[in-house]
mmCIF file of C-alpha atoms in Angstrom:
data_model
loop_
_atom_site.group_PDB
_atom_site.id
_atom_site.type_symbol
_atom_site.label_atom_id
_atom_site.label_comp_id
_atom_site.label_asym_id
_atom_site.label_seq_id
_atom_site.Cartn_x
_atom_site.Cartn_y
_atom_site.Cartn_z
ATOM 1 C CA MET A 1 -203.984 82.796 42.861
ATOM 2 C CA MET A 2 -204.167 81.851 39.369
ATOM 3 C CA LYS A 3 -200.338 80.538 40.104
ATOM 4 C CA LYS A 4 -201.147 78.434 43.146
ATOM 5 C CA ILE A 5 -204.149 76.050 40.881
ATOM 6 C CA PHE A 6 -202.038 75.913 38.310
ATOM 7 C CA LEU A 7 -199.220 73.997 40.035
ATOM 8 C CA LEU A 8 -202.225 71.804 41.959
ATOM 9 C CA LEU A 9 -203.381 70.662 39.337
ATOM 10 C CA PRO A 10 -201.056 68.130 38.448
ATOM 11 C CA VAL A 11 -200.961 66.628 41.363
ATOM 12 C CA LEU A 12 -204.360 65.656 41.545
ATOM 13 C CA ALA A 13 -204.153 64.072 38.128
ATOM 14 C CA MET A 14 -201.229 61.833 39.271
ATOM 15 C CA PHE A 15 -203.137 60.695 42.121
ATOM 16 C CA PHE A 16 -206.166 59.627 39.942
ATOM 17 C CA ALA A 17 -204.103 58.074 37.548
ATOM 18 C CA ALA A 18 -202.553 55.781 40.005
ATOM 19 C CA CYS A 19 -205.654 55.099 41.241
ATOM 20 C CA GLU A 20 -206.870 53.617 38.140
ATOM 21 C CA GLU A 21 -203.938 51.950 37.801
ATOM 22 C CA ASP A 22 -204.443 49.452 40.840
ATOM 23 C CA ASN A 23 -201.954 51.508 42.294
ATOM 24 C CA ASN A 24 -198.979 50.398 40.748
ATOM 25 C CA TRP A 25 -197.646 54.240 41.205
ATOM 26 C CA GLY A 26 -198.379 53.995 45.132
ATOM 27 C CA TYR A 27 -197.111 51.945 47.719
ATOM 28 C CA ASN A 28 -198.552 48.584 47.754
ATOM 29 C CA ALA A 29 -197.667 45.836 50.825
ATOM 30 C CA ASN A 30 -197.691 43.549 48.261
ATOM 31 C CA ARG A 31 -195.335 44.787 45.891
ATOM 32 C CA THR A 32 -191.047 43.473 46.970
ATOM 33 C CA ASP A 33 -187.939 43.859 45.374
ATOM 34 C CA ILE A 34 -186.426 40.674 43.886
ATOM 35 C CA ILE A 35 -182.503 40.879 44.598
ATOM 36 C CA VAL A 36 -180.537 38.752 42.155
ATOM 37 C CA GLN A 37 -176.855 38.049 42.727
ATOM 38 C CA ASN A 38 -174.333 36.360 41.437
ATOM 39 C CA THR A 39 -174.605 36.573 37.421
ATOM 40 C CA ASN A 40 -171.824 35.540 36.290
ATOM 41 C CA VAL A 41 -171.495 32.588 34.609
ATOM 42 C CA TYR A 42 -167.826 31.109 34.144
ATOM 43 C CA LEU A 43 -167.345 28.787 30.836
ATOM 44 C CA LEU A 44 -166.309 25.434 33.186
ATOM 45 C CA ASP A 45 -169.027 26.033 35.376
ATOM 46 C CA PRO A 46 -172.462 23.658 34.705
ATOM 47 C CA GLY A 47 -174.260 26.699 34.790
ATOM 48 C CA ALA A 48 -175.458 29.376 36.783
ATOM 49 C CA SER A 49 -176.036 29.981 40.714
ATOM 50 C CA ALA A 50 -177.496 33.041 41.462
ATOM 51 C CA SER A 51 -178.571 33.548 45.033
ATOM 52 C CA ILE A 52 -182.495 35.450 45.640
ATOM 53 C CA GLU A 53 -183.481 37.230 47.978
ATOM 54 C CA THR A 54 -187.093 38.918 48.454
ATOM 55 C CA ASP A 55 -189.938 39.439 50.987
ATOM 56 C CA ALA A 56 -190.432 36.897 53.389
ATOM 57 C CA ALA A 57 -193.886 36.392 52.350
ATOM 58 C CA ALA A 58 -193.043 34.970 49.076
ATOM 59 C CA THR A 59 -192.499 31.588 49.186
ATOM 60 C CA GLU A 60 -191.280 30.852 45.206
ATOM 61 C CA VAL A 61 -189.783 33.137 42.160
ATOM 62 C CA ASN A 62 -190.841 31.972 38.744
ATOM 63 C CA THR A 63 -188.536 32.806 35.763
ATOM 64 C CA ASN A 64 -188.808 32.696 31.637
ATOM 65 C CA VAL A 65 -186.336 30.031 31.847
ATOM 66 C CA GLY A 66 -188.438 26.779 33.145
ATOM 67 C CA VAL A 67 -186.779 27.269 36.599
ATOM 68 C CA THR A 68 -188.642 27.794 39.988
ATOM 69 C CA VAL A 69 -187.496 29.307 42.670
ATOM 70 C CA SER A 70 -188.531 27.627 46.107
ATOM 71 C CA LEU A 71 -188.181 30.099 49.026
ATOM 72 C CA SER A 72 -187.603 29.945 52.893
ATOM 73 C CA SER A 73 -187.532 33.050 54.467
ATOM 74 C CA GLY A 74 -187.379 35.193 51.584
ATOM 75 C CA LYS A 75 -183.838 33.361 50.291
ATOM 76 C CA GLY A 76 -183.586 30.682 47.843
ATOM 77 C CA THR A 77 -180.876 30.164 45.086
ATOM 78 C CA PHE A 78 -181.418 30.144 40.551
ATOM 79 C CA THR A 79 -179.489 27.556 39.042
ATOM 80 C CA ALA A 80 -179.589 27.252 35.504
ATOM 81 C CA THR A 81 -177.933 25.031 33.163
ATOM 82 C CA LYS A 82 -175.809 26.980 30.676
ATOM 83 C CA SER A 83 -178.275 25.242 27.625
ATOM 84 C CA GLN A 84 -181.047 26.513 29.444
ATOM 85 C CA LEU A 85 -179.992 30.013 29.364
ATOM 86 C CA GLY A 86 -178.722 29.707 26.028
ATOM 87 C CA ILE A 87 -174.915 30.478 26.575
ATOM 88 C CA SER A 88 -172.797 28.748 25.292
ATOM 89 C CA ALA A 89 -169.670 31.102 24.511
ATOM 90 C CA VAL A 90 -167.653 33.768 26.279
ATOM 91 C CA ASP A 91 -169.773 37.204 26.112
ATOM 92 C CA ASP A 92 -172.890 35.707 25.499
ATOM 93 C CA THR A 93 -175.607 36.904 27.891
ATOM 94 C CA LYS A 94 -179.296 35.774 28.644
ATOM 95 C CA GLN A 95 -181.844 38.146 30.180
ATOM 96 C CA VAL A 96 -183.559 36.385 32.841
ATOM 97 C CA GLU A 97 -187.267 37.349 34.311
ATOM 98 C CA PHE A 98 -188.099 36.784 37.494
ATOM 99 C CA THR A 99 -191.415 37.245 39.112
ATOM 100 C CA ALA A 100 -193.174 36.851 42.824
ATOM 101 C CA THR A 101 -196.510 36.571 43.536
ATOM 102 C CA ILE A 102 -197.992 37.898 47.193
ATOM 103 C CA ASN A 103 -201.565 38.193 47.447
ATOM 104 C CA GLY A 104 -202.025 37.947 43.478
ATOM 105 C CA TYR A 105 -199.993 40.929 43.032
ATOM 106 C CA VAL A 106 -197.057 39.962 41.162
ATOM 107 C CA SER A 107 -193.360 41.904 41.039
ATOM 108 C CA TYR A 108 -190.743 41.768 38.455
ATOM 109 C CA ALA A 109 -187.132 41.678 37.915
ATOM 110 C CA TYR A 110 -184.752 41.183 35.257
ATOM 111 C CA ALA A 111 -181.557 40.484 35.955
ATOM 112 C CA ILE A 112 -178.640 39.659 32.896
ATOM 113 C CA PHE A 113 -176.531 36.383 32.838
ATOM 114 C CA THR A 114 -172.970 36.768 31.385
ATOM 115 C CA MET A 115 -170.431 33.946 30.455
ATOM 116 C CA MET A 116 -167.122 34.876 31.572
ATOM 117 C CA ASP A 117 -163.444 33.393 30.514
ATOM 118 C CA PRO A 118 -162.176 31.585 33.652
ATOM 119 C CA LEU A 119 -158.784 31.603 32.036
ATOM 120 C CA SER A 120 -155.940 34.069 31.655
ATOM 121 C CA VAL A 121 -152.436 33.898 30.581
ATOM 122 C CA SER A 122 -149.686 37.258 31.392
ATOM 123 C CA GLU A 123 -147.409 38.079 28.425
ATOM 124 C CA PRO A 124 -143.933 37.398 28.949
ATOM 125 C CA GLY A 125 -142.046 40.873 28.182
ATOM 126 C CA ALA A 126 -139.208 40.962 25.781
ATOM 127 C CA VAL A 127 -137.355 37.417 26.033
ATOM 128 C CA ILE A 128 -133.959 37.923 24.773
ATOM 129 C CA LEU A 129 -130.783 34.900 23.749
ATOM 130 C CA ASN A 130 -128.992 35.169 27.490
ATOM 131 C CA SER A 131 -132.564 35.429 29.515
ATOM 132 C CA VAL A 132 -133.055 32.940 32.225
ATOM 133 C CA ASN A 133 -136.208 32.078 34.509
ATOM 134 C CA ASP A 134 -138.679 33.891 31.820
ATOM 135 C CA THR A 135 -142.268 33.625 33.109
ATOM 136 C CA ILE A 136 -145.606 33.267 31.941
ATOM 137 C CA THR A 137 -148.178 32.713 34.226
ATOM 138 C CA TYR A 138 -151.476 31.059 33.934
ATOM 139 C CA GLU A 139 -154.644 31.705 36.682
ATOM 140 C CA ILE A 140 -158.196 30.634 37.002
ATOM 141 C CA ASN A 141 -160.745 32.665 38.436
ATOM 142 C CA ALA A 142 -161.433 31.928 41.733
ATOM 143 C CA ALA A 143 -165.186 32.164 41.403
ATOM 144 C CA SER A 144 -165.174 29.760 38.627
ATOM 145 C CA THR A 145 -165.454 25.816 38.977
ATOM 146 C CA ALA A 146 -162.036 25.068 38.869
ATOM 147 C CA PRO A 147 -160.738 22.580 36.057
ATOM 148 C CA ASP A 148 -159.670 19.119 36.056
ATOM 149 C CA ALA A 149 -156.403 19.353 34.623
ATOM 150 C CA ILE A 150 -154.501 22.314 32.920
ATOM 151 C CA THR A 151 -152.525 20.922 29.498
ATOM 152 C CA VAL A 152 -149.422 23.452 28.260
ATOM 153 C CA THR A 153 -148.163 23.403 24.991
ATOM 154 C CA GLN A 154 -144.977 24.944 23.346
ATOM 155 C CA LYS A 155 -144.453 25.764 19.309
ATOM 156 C CA ILE A 156 -141.428 27.228 17.723
ATOM 157 C CA ASN A 157 -141.846 28.870 14.217
ATOM 158 C CA SER A 158 -144.087 26.553 12.080
ATOM 159 C CA GLY A 159 -143.021 23.206 13.921
ATOM 160 C CA SER A 160 -145.990 21.268 15.746
ATOM 161 C CA ALA A 161 -147.144 21.978 19.266
ATOM 162 C CA VAL A 162 -145.053 19.932 22.010
ATOM 163 C CA THR A 163 -146.809 19.075 25.402
ATOM 164 C CA VAL A 164 -144.322 20.658 27.987
ATOM 165 C CA PRO A 165 -144.548 18.396 31.008
ATOM 166 C CA LYS A 166 -143.888 19.679 34.755
ATOM 167 C CA THR A 167 -143.476 16.970 37.780
ATOM 168 C CA GLY A 168 -146.435 16.697 39.585
ATOM 169 C CA GLY A 169 -148.748 18.216 37.021
ATOM 170 C CA TRP A 170 -150.015 21.657 36.403
ATOM 171 C CA ASP A 171 -151.497 23.328 39.221
ATOM 172 C CA VAL A 172 -155.350 23.890 38.503
ATOM 173 C CA SER A 173 -155.471 27.237 40.197
ATOM 174 C CA SER A 174 -152.106 28.941 38.970
ATOM 175 C CA ASP A 175 -148.799 28.192 37.969
ATOM 176 C CA ASP A 176 -145.426 29.523 36.744
ATOM 177 C CA ILE A 177 -144.025 28.197 32.973
ATOM 178 C CA VAL A 178 -140.628 29.102 33.658
ATOM 179 C CA PHE A 179 -138.223 28.954 30.368
ATOM 180 C CA SER A 180 -135.108 30.544 28.934
ATOM 181 C CA GLY A 181 -134.120 32.315 26.378
ATOM 182 C CA ASP A 182 -131.163 30.550 25.381
ATOM 183 C CA GLU A 183 -133.585 27.825 24.457
ATOM 184 C CA PHE A 184 -134.605 29.279 21.517
ATOM 185 C CA ALA A 185 -132.701 30.896 18.664
ATOM 186 C CA GLU A 186 -132.523 34.551 17.440
ATOM 187 C CA GLY A 187 -135.727 35.649 15.422
ATOM 188 C CA ASP A 188 -137.566 32.322 17.049
ATOM 189 C CA THR A 189 -141.456 32.715 17.331
ATOM 190 C CA VAL A 190 -142.479 30.681 20.539
ATOM 191 C CA THR A 191 -146.350 29.983 21.328
ATOM 192 C CA TYR A 192 -147.203 28.833 24.913
ATOM 193 C CA SER A 193 -150.764 27.606 25.072
ATOM 194 C CA VAL A 194 -152.772 26.954 28.105
ATOM 195 C CA THR A 195 -155.927 24.923 28.086
ATOM 196 C CA ALA A 196 -158.308 24.164 30.601
ATOM 197 C CA THR A 197 -160.544 20.879 31.003
ATOM 198 C CA ASN A 198 -163.240 19.758 33.183
ATOM 199 C CA THR A 199 -166.529 18.234 31.867
ATOM 200 C CA ASN A 200 -168.422 21.216 32.007
ATOM 201 C CA GLY A 201 -166.157 22.645 28.871
ATOM 202 C CA SER A 202 -162.772 23.635 28.230
ATOM 203 C CA ILE A 203 -160.673 27.188 27.646
ATOM 204 C CA SER A 204 -157.446 27.697 25.563
ATOM 205 C CA HIS A 205 -155.591 31.166 25.583
ATOM 206 C CA SER A 206 -152.054 31.143 23.919
ATOM 207 C CA VAL A 207 -149.065 33.832 24.203
ATOM 208 C CA SER A 208 -146.092 34.665 21.756
ATOM 209 C CA PHE A 209 -142.990 36.086 21.404
ATOM 210 C CA VAL A 210 -140.189 36.449 19.133
ATOM 211 C CA VAL A 211 -136.496 35.956 20.595
ATOM 212 C CA GLY A 212 -134.337 39.080 20.313
ATOM 213 C CA LYS A 213 -131.149 39.552 21.811
ATOM 214 C CA TYR A 214 -129.644 41.494 24.523
ATOM 215 C CA THR A 215 -127.869 44.555 22.541
ATOM 216 C CA PHE A 216 -126.354 47.531 23.722
ATOM 217 C CA THR A 217 -128.422 50.271 22.989
ATOM 218 C CA ALA A 218 -128.077 52.636 25.870
ATOM 219 C CA SER A 219 -126.105 55.416 25.418
ATOM 220 C CA ASP A 220 -124.874 58.743 26.170
ATOM 221 C CA ASN A 221 -121.568 60.958 25.404
ATOM 222 C CA PHE A 222 -119.097 62.549 27.855
ATOM 223 C CA THR A 223 -115.764 64.262 27.339
ATOM 224 C CA LEU A 224 -112.307 64.123 29.150
ATOM 225 C CA SER A 225 -110.794 67.472 29.340
ATOM 226 C CA GLN A 226 -109.124 67.695 32.957
ATOM 227 C CA ASP A 227 -106.779 65.205 34.736
ATOM 228 C CA THR A 228 -108.290 65.959 37.683
ATOM 229 C CA MET A 229 -111.646 64.178 36.600
ATOM 230 C CA ALA A 230 -112.556 60.718 35.391
ATOM 231 C CA TYR A 231 -115.438 58.878 33.993
ATOM 232 C CA ASP A 232 -117.922 56.031 36.411
ATOM 233 C CA PHE A 233 -119.207 53.785 33.698
ATOM 234 C CA VAL A 234 -121.742 52.185 35.895
ATOM 235 C CA GLY A 235 -123.079 54.861 37.325
ATOM 236 C CA GLY A 236 -122.916 57.213 34.221
ATOM 237 C CA ALA A 237 -121.158 60.160 35.678
ATOM 238 C CA PHE A 238 -118.207 62.055 36.571
ATOM 239 C CA VAL A 239 -116.187 61.515 39.633
ATOM 240 C CA LYS A 240 -112.996 62.454 40.852
ATOM 241 C CA ALA A 241 -109.468 60.572 39.386
ATOM 242 C CA THR A 242 -108.713 60.169 42.969
ATOM 243 C CA ASN A 243 -111.757 57.531 43.406
ATOM 244 C CA ILE A 244 -109.928 54.432 42.379
ATOM 245 C CA ASP A 245 -113.325 52.545 43.071
ATOM 246 C CA SER A 246 -115.371 54.090 39.857
ATOM 247 C CA SER A 247 -112.696 55.486 38.185
ATOM 248 C CA ASP A 248 -112.982 54.047 35.006
ATOM 249 C CA ILE A 249 -111.382 56.476 32.374
ATOM 250 C CA ALA A 250 -109.562 59.343 32.557
ATOM 251 C CA ARG A 251 -107.752 61.569 29.760
ATOM 252 C CA VAL A 252 -103.741 61.088 29.297
ATOM 253 C CA VAL A 253 -102.019 63.492 27.456
ATOM 254 C CA VAL A 254 -98.136 62.879 25.768
ATOM 255 C CA PRO A 255 -97.219 66.587 25.610
ATOM 256 C CA GLY A 256 -96.701 67.665 21.762
ATOM 257 C CA GLN A 257 -97.552 64.721 19.845
ATOM 258 C CA SER A 258 -101.151 62.978 21.192
ATOM 259 C CA VAL A 259 -104.015 62.548 23.509
ATOM 260 C CA GLY A 260 -105.497 59.062 24.764
ATOM 261 C CA PHE A 261 -107.178 57.553 27.654
ATOM 262 C CA LYS A 262 -106.206 55.645 30.595
ATOM 263 C CA THR A 263 -107.838 53.803 33.711
ATOM 264 C CA ILE A 264 -107.166 54.802 37.172
ATOM 265 C CA GLY A 265 -109.636 52.211 38.634
ATOM 266 C CA ASN A 266 -109.603 48.068 37.272
ATOM 267 C CA ALA A 267 -111.116 48.829 33.689
ATOM 268 C CA GLN A 268 -109.418 47.275 30.726
ATOM 269 C CA PHE A 269 -109.650 48.250 26.995
ATOM 270 C CA VAL A 270 -110.002 46.152 24.099
ATOM 271 C CA GLU A 271 -109.965 47.735 20.289
ATOM 272 C CA THR A 272 -112.513 46.763 17.981
ATOM 273 C CA THR A 273 -114.563 47.198 14.888
ATOM 274 C CA GLU A 274 -117.881 49.442 13.928
ATOM 275 C CA LEU A 275 -119.328 46.357 13.260
ATOM 276 C CA VAL A 276 -118.937 44.944 16.824
ATOM 277 C CA TYR A 277 -119.549 48.420 17.931
ATOM 278 C CA THR A 278 -123.080 48.672 15.803
ATOM 279 C CA THR A 279 -123.881 44.438 16.541
ATOM 280 C CA ALA A 280 -122.459 43.085 19.834
ATOM 281 C CA ASP A 281 -125.247 41.436 22.544
ATOM 282 C CA VAL A 282 -124.452 40.118 25.644
ATOM 283 C CA ASN A 283 -123.928 36.642 24.115
ATOM 284 C CA THR A 284 -120.893 37.920 21.787
ATOM 285 C CA ILE A 285 -119.212 40.933 23.927
ATOM 286 C CA GLU A 286 -116.876 38.797 26.566
ATOM 287 C CA ASP A 287 -116.035 36.698 23.185
ATOM 288 C CA GLU A 288 -115.152 39.690 21.683
ATOM 289 C CA PHE A 289 -112.995 40.713 24.668
ATOM 290 C CA ASN A 290 -111.738 38.040 25.051
ATOM 291 C CA ALA A 291 -110.567 37.803 21.739
ATOM 292 C CA GLY A 292 -108.799 40.820 22.050
ATOM 293 C CA VAL A 293 -105.547 42.153 23.766
ATOM 294 C CA ALA A 294 -106.386 43.925 26.886
ATOM 295 C CA VAL A 295 -105.152 47.513 27.912
ATOM 296 C CA THR A 296 -105.628 49.907 31.005
ATOM 297 C CA THR A 297 -103.854 52.705 28.390
ATOM 298 C CA MET A 298 -104.253 53.768 25.212
ATOM 299 C CA PRO A 299 -102.203 57.161 24.804
ATOM 300 C CA ASP A 300 -102.934 58.060 21.421
ATOM 301 C CA VAL A 301 -105.918 57.876 19.708
ATOM 302 C CA SER A 302 -107.928 58.875 16.783
ATOM 303 C CA VAL A 303 -111.556 59.988 15.865
ATOM 304 C CA ASP A 304 -114.295 56.659 14.517
ATOM 305 C CA GLU A 305 -111.560 54.291 16.955
ATOM 306 C CA TYR A 306 -113.582 51.849 18.450
ATOM 307 C CA TYR A 307 -113.099 49.470 21.972
ATOM 308 C CA ILE A 308 -114.830 47.316 23.924
ATOM 309 C CA TYR A 309 -114.377 47.856 28.012
ATOM 310 C CA LYS A 310 -114.728 46.222 31.498
ATOM 311 C CA THR A 311 -114.927 46.518 34.742
ATOM 312 C CA ILE A 312 -115.460 45.446 37.433
ATOM 313 C CA ARG A 313 -117.153 46.106 40.737
ATOM 314 C CA THR A 314 -117.916 44.865 44.562
ATOM 315 C CA VAL A 315 -120.699 45.290 46.329
ATOM 316 C CA SER A 316 -121.985 43.716 49.596
ATOM 317 C CA GLY A 317 -119.259 40.915 49.123
ATOM 318 C CA GLN A 318 -120.970 40.407 45.549
ATOM 319 C CA THR A 319 -118.716 40.854 42.417
ATOM 320 C CA GLU A 320 -120.242 42.123 38.615
ATOM 321 C CA THR A 321 -118.894 42.595 35.875
ATOM 322 C CA TYR A 322 -120.148 44.819 33.701
ATOM 323 C CA TYR A 323 -119.275 45.296 29.830
ATOM 324 C CA GLY A 324 -119.565 48.339 27.257
ATOM 325 C CA LEU A 325 -118.219 49.969 24.042
ATOM 326 C CA LEU A 326 -116.940 53.090 23.386
ATOM 327 C CA LYS A 327 -116.337 55.283 19.737
ATOM 328 C CA VAL A 328 -114.394 58.301 19.918
ATOM 329 C CA THR A 329 -116.304 60.625 18.630
ATOM 330 C CA GLU A 330 -114.033 63.943 18.791
ATOM 331 C CA ILE A 331 -110.292 64.686 19.971
ATOM 332 C CA GLN A 332 -110.455 69.337 20.539
ATOM 333 C CA GLY A 333 -107.717 71.905 21.489
ATOM 334 C CA ALA A 334 -103.791 71.644 20.439
ATOM 335 C CA PHE A 335 -100.755 70.593 21.836
ATOM 336 C CA ALA A 336 -96.928 72.724 22.199
ATOM 337 C CA GLY A 337 -97.642 73.864 25.675
ATOM 338 C CA GLN A 338 -101.387 74.129 25.488
ATOM 339 C CA GLU A 339 -102.333 70.206 26.819
ATOM 340 C CA ASP A 340 -104.470 71.436 29.592
ATOM 341 C CA GLN A 341 -106.619 72.505 26.739
ATOM 342 C CA VAL A 342 -106.978 68.912 25.164
ATOM 343 C CA ALA A 343 -109.903 67.302 25.540
ATOM 344 C CA ILE A 344 -111.219 63.579 24.434
ATOM 345 C CA SER A 345 -115.063 63.139 23.830
ATOM 346 C CA PHE A 346 -116.377 59.732 23.494
ATOM 347 C CA GLU A 347 -120.278 58.044 22.932
ATOM 348 C CA ARG A 348 -120.654 55.146 25.222
ATOM 349 C CA LYS A 349 -123.165 52.279 24.470
ATOM 350 C CA TYR A 350 -124.208 49.532 27.623
ATOM 351 C CA LEU A 351 -127.145 47.616 29.030
ATOM 352 C CA GLU A 352 -129.648 49.309 30.893
#
């Protein structure tokens, strides 16, 4: 019995407290929810434009920023300049109090207005000397007031920024800035800046990149030890030597004397230097290959010899040329009647 009385007492106390507070804790038909939507303000906007919705009996909503919203069937639009809100820079915020009065009873709501950045500019990724159609994309948020104009500038290293023109002008909603790596020199620091402006303001973003070169950084290792097997440079895997469409390199043994390699398909080889093996890139490898003497068989090789290879594939009528580099890393086995045990190992560098 004592346990039931103990449970009822707090309920009675809450009821009386609600009565003493003029039903603030209870249901009151004159109270209303005030719903505020669209509270983002973009830097290129003249100000805020938020939708207001409340009880149909309310005729207006007042605010603490000096703006009164007239309502029709409980709906209206709150508009305030950035100056009225006291926000001027991206990420500035302002909490606005909204009040609606019905039959003398006041209801409250609060909304935070945030200044948003309307402009986004993408990073171009790796830019290399021989690259083409590199792209930086900019976009204006669809919810923002559109700019009157977009300006794009380019700066190389510490030089002056120059305007990048575009026939017909840059689109005021989104566009691609297209350029090529071979417009620059290796090691150049290039900065593109995009500026959007209208009568309400201006916003600018920059992206920078350092121009590199496309080197043969990918690598694998393989060993040729059978006359029946070959290695495919494009597929990066062993294939049967009879498959001449992809047999780029196979073992060749001169009985009792030496071991080397040969091509079964269309691969060609040019002997080169350690320096070329270490530093060659897309822009230099073809010239290095053409400057040498191309062969299809090297019957006598030694450890730490270096070669450039070239191989061609035709897929769906399209001809593709592939270059790469080889280093002889090990020769295993003995001659004099045991040539079938001789193996030659390589490290290969290629483009991913």
